[in-house]
Short mmCIF file of C-alpha atoms and ligand atoms in Angstrom, two decimals:
data_model
loop_
_atom_site.label_atom_id
_atom_site.label_comp_id
_atom_site.label_asym_id
_atom_site.label_seq_id
_atom_site.Cartn_x
_atom_site.Cartn_y
_atom_site.Cartn_z
CA MET T 495 13.48 -0.45 26.81
CA THR T 496 13.72 -0.11 23.05
CA GLN T 497 12.52 3.25 21.77
CA ILE T 498 9.88 2.63 19.12
CA ASP T 499 9.36 5.63 16.88
CA VAL T 500 5.91 6.81 15.89
CA LYS T 501 5.95 5.58 12.29
CA THR T 502 7.25 2.15 13.30
CA ARG T 503 4.49 1.89 15.88
CA LEU T 504 1.96 2.97 13.25
CA SER T 505 3.14 0.25 10.87
CA ALA T 506 2.79 -2.32 13.69
CA ASP T 507 -0.69 -1.05 14.47
CA ILE T 508 -1.63 -1.24 10.79
CA ARG T 509 -0.48 -4.88 10.77
CA ILE T 510 -2.27 -5.71 14.01
CA SER T 511 -5.54 -4.01 13.01
CA THR T 512 -5.45 -5.70 9.61
CA ILE T 513 -4.84 -9.13 11.12
CA ARG T 514 -7.68 -8.59 13.61
CA ALA T 515 -10.07 -7.37 10.91
CA LEU T 516 -9.34 -10.37 8.69
CA GLU T 517 -9.61 -12.70 11.69
CA ARG T 518 -13.11 -11.34 12.36
CA ALA T 519 -14.00 -11.79 8.70
CA GLY T 520 -12.50 -15.29 8.93
CA PHE T 521 -10.34 -14.95 5.82
CA GLY T 522 -8.75 -12.41 3.51
CA HIS T 523 -5.81 -11.10 1.51
CA ILE T 524 -3.22 -11.25 4.24
CA GLY T 525 0.05 -11.63 2.27
CA GLY T 526 -0.15 -8.50 0.13
CA SER T 527 -1.72 -6.48 2.93
CA MET T 528 1.25 -7.13 5.21
CA SER T 529 3.80 -6.13 2.59
CA ILE T 530 2.34 -2.63 2.21
CA ALA T 531 1.93 -1.85 5.94
CA ASP T 532 5.25 0.00 6.05
CA VAL T 533 4.71 2.25 3.06
CA LEU T 534 1.23 3.06 4.38
CA ALA T 535 2.77 4.02 7.73
CA VAL T 536 5.14 6.40 5.95
CA LEU T 537 2.39 7.93 3.83
CA TYR T 538 -0.20 8.33 6.58
CA GLY T 539 2.38 8.90 9.31
CA GLY T 540 3.13 12.35 7.95
CA GLU T 541 4.22 12.27 4.32
CA MET T 542 0.81 12.78 2.78
CA ARG T 543 -0.90 16.16 2.95
CA VAL T 544 -4.34 15.05 4.14
CA ARG T 545 -7.06 16.00 6.60
CA PRO T 546 -8.67 12.90 8.11
CA GLN T 547 -11.60 14.99 9.39
CA GLU T 548 -12.11 16.34 5.85
CA PRO T 549 -11.38 13.38 3.55
CA ASP T 550 -12.43 15.26 0.40
CA TRP T 551 -10.29 18.33 1.14
CA PRO T 552 -9.56 19.62 -2.39
CA GLU T 553 -5.91 20.46 -1.69
CA ARG T 554 -5.02 16.98 -0.41
CA ASP T 555 -2.55 14.46 -1.74
CA TYR T 556 -4.24 11.39 -3.20
CA LEU T 557 -3.62 7.67 -2.86
CA VAL T 558 -4.82 5.08 -5.33
CA LEU T 559 -4.35 1.54 -4.06
CA SER T 560 -4.14 -0.09 -7.46
CA LYS T 561 -3.73 -3.53 -5.85
CA GLY T 562 -7.19 -2.96 -4.45
CA HIS T 563 -7.50 -6.44 -2.94
CA CYS T 564 -5.32 -5.15 -0.10
CA GLY T 565 -7.98 -2.66 1.00
CA PRO T 566 -7.96 -4.03 4.59
CA ALA T 567 -4.45 -2.67 5.21
CA LEU T 568 -5.45 0.74 3.90
CA TYR T 569 -8.64 0.69 6.00
CA ALA T 570 -6.53 -0.02 9.08
CA ALA T 571 -4.30 2.99 8.29
CA LEU T 572 -7.32 5.23 7.69
CA ALA T 573 -9.08 4.13 10.88
CA LEU T 574 -5.92 4.63 12.95
CA LYS T 575 -5.61 8.16 11.54
CA GLY T 576 -9.23 8.95 12.44
CA TYR T 577 -10.99 8.91 9.06
CA PHE T 578 -13.70 6.71 10.59
CA PRO T 579 -14.26 4.82 13.87
CA MET T 580 -11.99 1.88 14.61
CA ASP T 581 -14.99 -0.42 15.09
CA TRP T 582 -15.77 -0.17 11.38
CA LEU T 583 -12.81 -2.56 10.99
CA ASP T 584 -14.98 -5.25 12.62
CA THR T 585 -17.17 -5.17 9.51
CA VAL T 586 -14.53 -5.66 6.79
CA ASN T 587 -15.96 -7.71 3.94
CA GLN T 588 -19.27 -8.35 5.77
CA PRO T 589 -22.68 -7.78 4.15
CA GLY T 590 -23.63 -4.09 4.28
CA THR T 591 -20.14 -2.96 5.23
CA ARG T 592 -18.57 0.34 4.30
CA LEU T 593 -15.22 -1.49 4.09
CA PRO T 594 -15.51 -3.99 1.27
CA SER T 595 -12.71 -6.43 0.49
CA HIS T 596 -11.63 -4.27 -2.46
CA CYS T 597 -11.55 -0.46 -2.33
CA ASP T 598 -14.69 1.50 -3.22
CA ARG T 599 -14.42 5.27 -3.18
CA LEU T 600 -18.20 5.68 -2.83
CA LYS T 601 -18.30 3.62 0.37
CA THR T 602 -15.27 4.60 2.44
CA PRO T 603 -14.04 8.00 3.65
CA GLY T 604 -10.44 8.48 2.54
CA ILE T 605 -10.55 6.06 -0.38
CA ASP T 606 -9.71 8.13 -3.44
CA MET T 607 -10.37 5.56 -6.15
CA THR T 608 -12.33 2.35 -6.60
CA THR T 609 -9.92 -0.46 -7.45
CA GLY T 610 -9.67 -4.22 -7.60
CA SER T 611 -9.46 -4.90 -11.29
CA LEU T 612 -5.68 -5.02 -11.51
CA GLY T 613 -4.01 -2.57 -13.87
CA GLN T 614 -6.69 0.10 -13.74
CA GLY T 615 -5.55 2.02 -10.67
CA ILE T 616 -2.42 3.47 -12.24
CA SER T 617 -4.45 4.77 -15.19
CA ALA T 618 -6.86 6.42 -12.77
CA ALA T 619 -3.96 7.86 -10.79
CA ALA T 620 -2.45 9.35 -13.95
CA GLY T 621 -5.82 10.84 -14.83
CA ILE T 622 -6.18 12.36 -11.36
CA ALA T 623 -2.65 13.81 -11.60
CA LEU T 624 -3.43 15.35 -14.98
CA GLY T 625 -6.74 16.75 -13.74
CA LEU T 626 -5.12 18.31 -10.68
CA ARG T 627 -2.45 19.90 -12.83
CA LEU T 628 -5.11 21.40 -15.11
CA GLN T 629 -6.71 22.87 -11.98
CA GLY T 630 -3.39 24.46 -11.03
CA LYS T 631 -2.94 22.28 -7.95
CA ASP T 632 0.38 20.89 -6.77
CA SER T 633 -1.10 17.88 -4.93
CA ARG T 634 0.77 14.62 -5.32
CA VAL T 635 -0.90 11.43 -6.44
CA PHE T 636 0.51 8.26 -4.92
CA CYS T 637 -0.31 4.86 -6.34
CA ILE T 638 0.56 1.39 -5.01
CA LEU T 639 0.88 -1.44 -7.52
CA GLY T 640 1.64 -5.13 -7.07
CA ASP T 641 4.56 -6.74 -8.89
CA GLY T 642 2.20 -9.36 -10.32
CA GLU T 643 -0.10 -6.54 -11.37
CA LEU T 644 2.65 -5.25 -13.67
CA GLN T 645 1.69 -8.09 -16.04
CA GLU T 646 -1.43 -6.09 -16.94
CA GLY T 647 -0.91 -4.29 -20.25
CA GLN T 648 -2.91 -1.32 -19.02
CA VAL T 649 -0.13 -0.50 -16.53
CA TRP T 650 2.20 0.23 -19.43
CA GLU T 651 -0.35 2.27 -21.36
CA ALA T 652 -0.64 4.43 -18.27
CA ALA T 653 3.14 4.54 -17.84
CA ALA T 654 3.59 5.78 -21.40
CA ALA T 655 0.83 8.38 -21.10
CA ALA T 656 2.10 9.65 -17.74
CA GLU T 657 5.59 10.12 -19.14
CA HIS T 658 4.26 11.81 -22.26
CA ARG T 659 2.37 14.29 -20.08
CA LYS T 660 5.35 14.68 -17.75
CA LEU T 661 3.18 13.98 -14.71
CA ASN T 662 5.87 14.74 -12.16
CA ARG T 663 3.36 14.81 -9.27
CA LEU T 664 2.56 11.15 -9.85
CA ILE T 665 4.58 8.91 -7.52
CA ALA T 666 4.00 5.17 -7.81
CA PHE T 667 5.19 2.33 -5.60
CA VAL T 668 5.58 -1.27 -6.68
CA ASP T 669 5.20 -3.78 -3.84
CA GLU T 670 7.90 -6.15 -5.03
CA ASN T 671 6.99 -9.09 -2.78
CA LYS T 672 7.91 -11.49 -5.62
CA ARG T 673 4.70 -13.49 -5.43
CA GLN T 674 1.30 -13.15 -7.01
CA LEU T 675 -1.91 -15.12 -6.51
CA ASP T 676 -0.59 -18.63 -7.06
CA GLY T 677 3.11 -18.49 -7.77
CA TYR T 678 6.30 -16.51 -8.13
CA VAL T 679 6.24 -13.47 -10.41
CA ALA T 680 9.60 -14.51 -11.88
CA ASP T 681 8.14 -17.87 -12.98
CA ILE T 682 4.97 -16.42 -14.47
CA CYS T 683 6.10 -13.20 -16.17
CA GLY T 684 8.86 -11.31 -14.39
CA GLY T 685 11.54 -8.76 -15.22
CA ASP T 686 13.04 -5.86 -13.31
CA PRO T 687 10.39 -3.16 -12.69
CA VAL T 688 13.09 -0.51 -12.24
CA GLU T 689 14.48 -1.20 -15.70
CA LYS T 690 11.02 -1.36 -17.24
CA PHE T 691 9.85 1.94 -15.78
CA ARG T 692 13.15 3.60 -16.74
CA ALA T 693 12.62 2.39 -20.29
CA PHE T 694 9.29 4.20 -20.16
CA GLY T 695 11.05 7.42 -19.15
CA TRP T 696 10.20 7.35 -15.43
CA ASN T 697 12.50 8.12 -12.53
CA ALA T 698 12.85 4.70 -10.92
CA LEU T 699 14.76 3.12 -8.07
CA ARG T 700 14.48 0.37 -5.47
CA VAL T 701 14.54 0.54 -1.67
CA CYS T 702 14.01 -1.90 1.16
CA GLY T 703 10.24 -1.92 1.53
CA TRP T 704 10.26 -1.77 5.34
CA ASP T 705 13.00 0.86 5.73
CA LEU T 706 10.75 3.73 6.73
CA ALA T 707 13.48 6.37 6.58
CA ALA T 708 14.57 5.27 3.10
CA ILE T 709 11.00 5.34 1.82
CA SER T 710 10.51 8.86 3.23
CA ARG T 711 13.76 10.01 1.70
CA GLU T 712 12.83 8.72 -1.74
CA ILE T 713 9.37 10.29 -1.54
CA HIS T 714 11.08 13.64 -0.93
CA VAL T 715 13.42 13.10 -3.87
CA ALA T 716 10.50 12.09 -6.10
CA SER T 717 8.51 15.13 -4.98
CA GLU T 718 11.28 17.40 -6.28
CA GLN T 719 11.28 15.92 -9.78
CA SER T 720 10.06 18.21 -12.51
CA ASN T 721 10.71 16.11 -15.59
CA ALA T 722 8.76 12.86 -15.25
CA PRO T 723 6.71 10.65 -12.94
CA SER T 724 8.57 8.55 -10.38
CA VAL T 725 8.31 4.99 -9.17
CA ILE T 726 9.76 3.64 -5.94
CA VAL T 727 10.08 -0.14 -6.08
CA LEU T 728 9.70 -1.53 -2.57
CA GLU T 729 11.59 -4.76 -2.06
CA THR T 730 9.33 -6.65 0.34
CA ILE T 731 8.33 -10.13 1.48
CA LYS T 732 4.78 -11.34 1.02
CA GLY T 733 3.23 -11.73 4.46
CA ILE T 734 6.08 -9.94 6.24
CA GLY T 735 5.43 -9.24 9.91
CA CYS T 736 2.64 -11.80 10.28
CA SER T 737 4.05 -15.06 11.61
CA PHE T 738 1.45 -17.45 10.24
CA ALA T 739 1.54 -15.82 6.79
CA GLU T 740 5.34 -15.80 6.66
CA ARG T 741 5.37 -19.57 7.27
CA GLU T 742 2.93 -20.28 4.46
CA LEU T 743 3.96 -20.18 0.82
CA ALA T 744 0.35 -19.89 -0.35
CA ASN T 745 -0.35 -16.77 1.72
CA HIS T 746 -2.18 -14.65 -0.85
CA TYR T 747 -5.57 -15.32 0.74
CA MET T 748 -5.88 -17.30 3.95
CA VAL T 749 -8.43 -18.55 6.43
CA ILE T 750 -7.49 -16.96 9.75
CA SER T 751 -8.46 -18.23 13.22
CA LYS T 752 -8.35 -16.34 16.51
CA GLN T 753 -5.44 -18.48 17.64
CA MET T 754 -3.42 -17.63 14.53
CA ALA T 755 -4.16 -13.93 14.96
CA ASP T 756 -3.30 -13.95 18.68
CA GLU T 757 0.03 -15.59 17.94
CA ALA T 758 0.84 -13.14 15.13
CA VAL T 759 0.01 -10.09 17.24
CA ALA T 760 2.15 -11.36 20.13
CA GLU T 761 5.02 -11.96 17.71
CA ILE T 762 4.77 -8.40 16.35
CA GLU T 763 5.06 -7.00 19.88
CA ARG T 764 7.97 -9.33 20.63
CA ARG T 765 9.85 -8.29 17.49
CA LEU T 766 9.29 -4.62 18.27
CA LEU T 767 10.82 -5.03 21.71
CA ALA T 768 13.67 -7.16 20.33
CA GLY T 769 14.44 -4.53 17.67
CA VAL T 770 13.94 -7.01 14.80
CA TYR T 771 10.57 -5.73 13.59
CA PRO T 772 9.03 -6.36 11.09
CA ALA T 773 11.14 -9.04 9.46
CA GLY T 774 12.14 -11.11 12.49
CA GLU T 775 15.46 -12.78 13.17
CA GLY T 776 17.44 -14.03 10.21
CA ALA T 777 15.47 -12.13 7.59
C1 TPP U 653 -7.74 -7.85 -13.89
C2 TPP U 653 -7.64 -8.80 -12.73
N1 TPP U 653 -7.30 -10.08 -12.96
C3 TPP U 653 -7.20 -10.95 -11.92
C4 TPP U 653 -7.50 -10.54 -10.65
C5 TPP U 653 -7.43 -11.55 -9.50
N2 TPP U 653 -6.30 -11.27 -8.64
C6 TPP U 653 -6.44 -10.66 -7.46
S1 TPP U 653 -4.99 -10.43 -6.65
C7 TPP U 653 -4.13 -11.22 -7.87
C8 TPP U 653 -2.62 -11.37 -7.77
C9 TPP U 653 -1.94 -10.05 -7.75
O1 TPP U 653 -0.57 -10.19 -7.52
P1 TPP U 653 0.25 -8.94 -7.04
O2 TPP U 653 -0.07 -7.78 -7.90
O3 TPP U 653 1.67 -9.33 -6.97
O4 TPP U 653 -0.36 -8.63 -5.61
P2 TPP U 653 0.17 -9.03 -4.16
O5 TPP U 653 1.02 -10.26 -4.29
O6 TPP U 653 0.98 -7.89 -3.70
O7 TPP U 653 -1.05 -9.26 -3.34
C10 TPP U 653 -4.98 -11.62 -8.89
C11 TPP U 653 -4.55 -12.34 -10.10
C12 TPP U 653 -7.87 -9.19 -10.46
N3 TPP U 653 -8.14 -8.69 -9.24
N4 TPP U 653 -7.91 -8.34 -11.51
#
């Protein structure tokens, strides 16, 4: 039998729990949630210094999900790590929920910043990093951006300010899944994020967005930087690991039935056993 390591299993469970939560809601941001499952598994599978039983632990590392519409994937990771009961996932995006569609730090244990208005999260992350430095803390601040989100001017104001302040404990990720709400990033307003961030004085490189070992390695490299903030561009596929989303070009936000979810979950387990997870054959 194929040996499935703990972080790979966690990424599969993040995908499965997200698919199930969105199935119960009936719809949701499936494409961009799937493409961050792997980086979340790396972060919450051991890279981040956190205490799930004490979400506000002052010495923790922080995560700002700047593409806040993908909250359901982060909720799945948090629930699986024990921040709150798994059955909260049944309430995603329902009236009265503590797990709204977009992240709200006042509602959910483990959510460090309220996000959803694209472009703002990276500014908040830079501010948190600066504040922590002023307090003499060495905590890292991670931030996940979308590649479409990079069209927001505020991202580049934050990038300039973070470089000016030499916020070396700020480590951003760009989910380079090449698509945004209703089209390809390259057709709407593209450009190479690595080159752009380098032009802003950041340490920047690109890795395969589902290569867990490579992501871990680059987090360690970024954590040793003393001169500037770092960005790790994750080359991903929108909807990756979820069969019905992979098949659909317009997979930003989908209506999801039980049958679709059952099929997708079975396919995840099949790929794991076949050793082709998450991308499937021929990816
Ligand atoms: C300021 C702002 N404008 C528009 C939106 C609506 N919106 C939500 S997601 C999205 C597309 C984002 O694309 P990308 O950053 O590539 O995210 P991903 O494809 O990874 O989901 C848009 C335009 C928003 N949330 N905030």
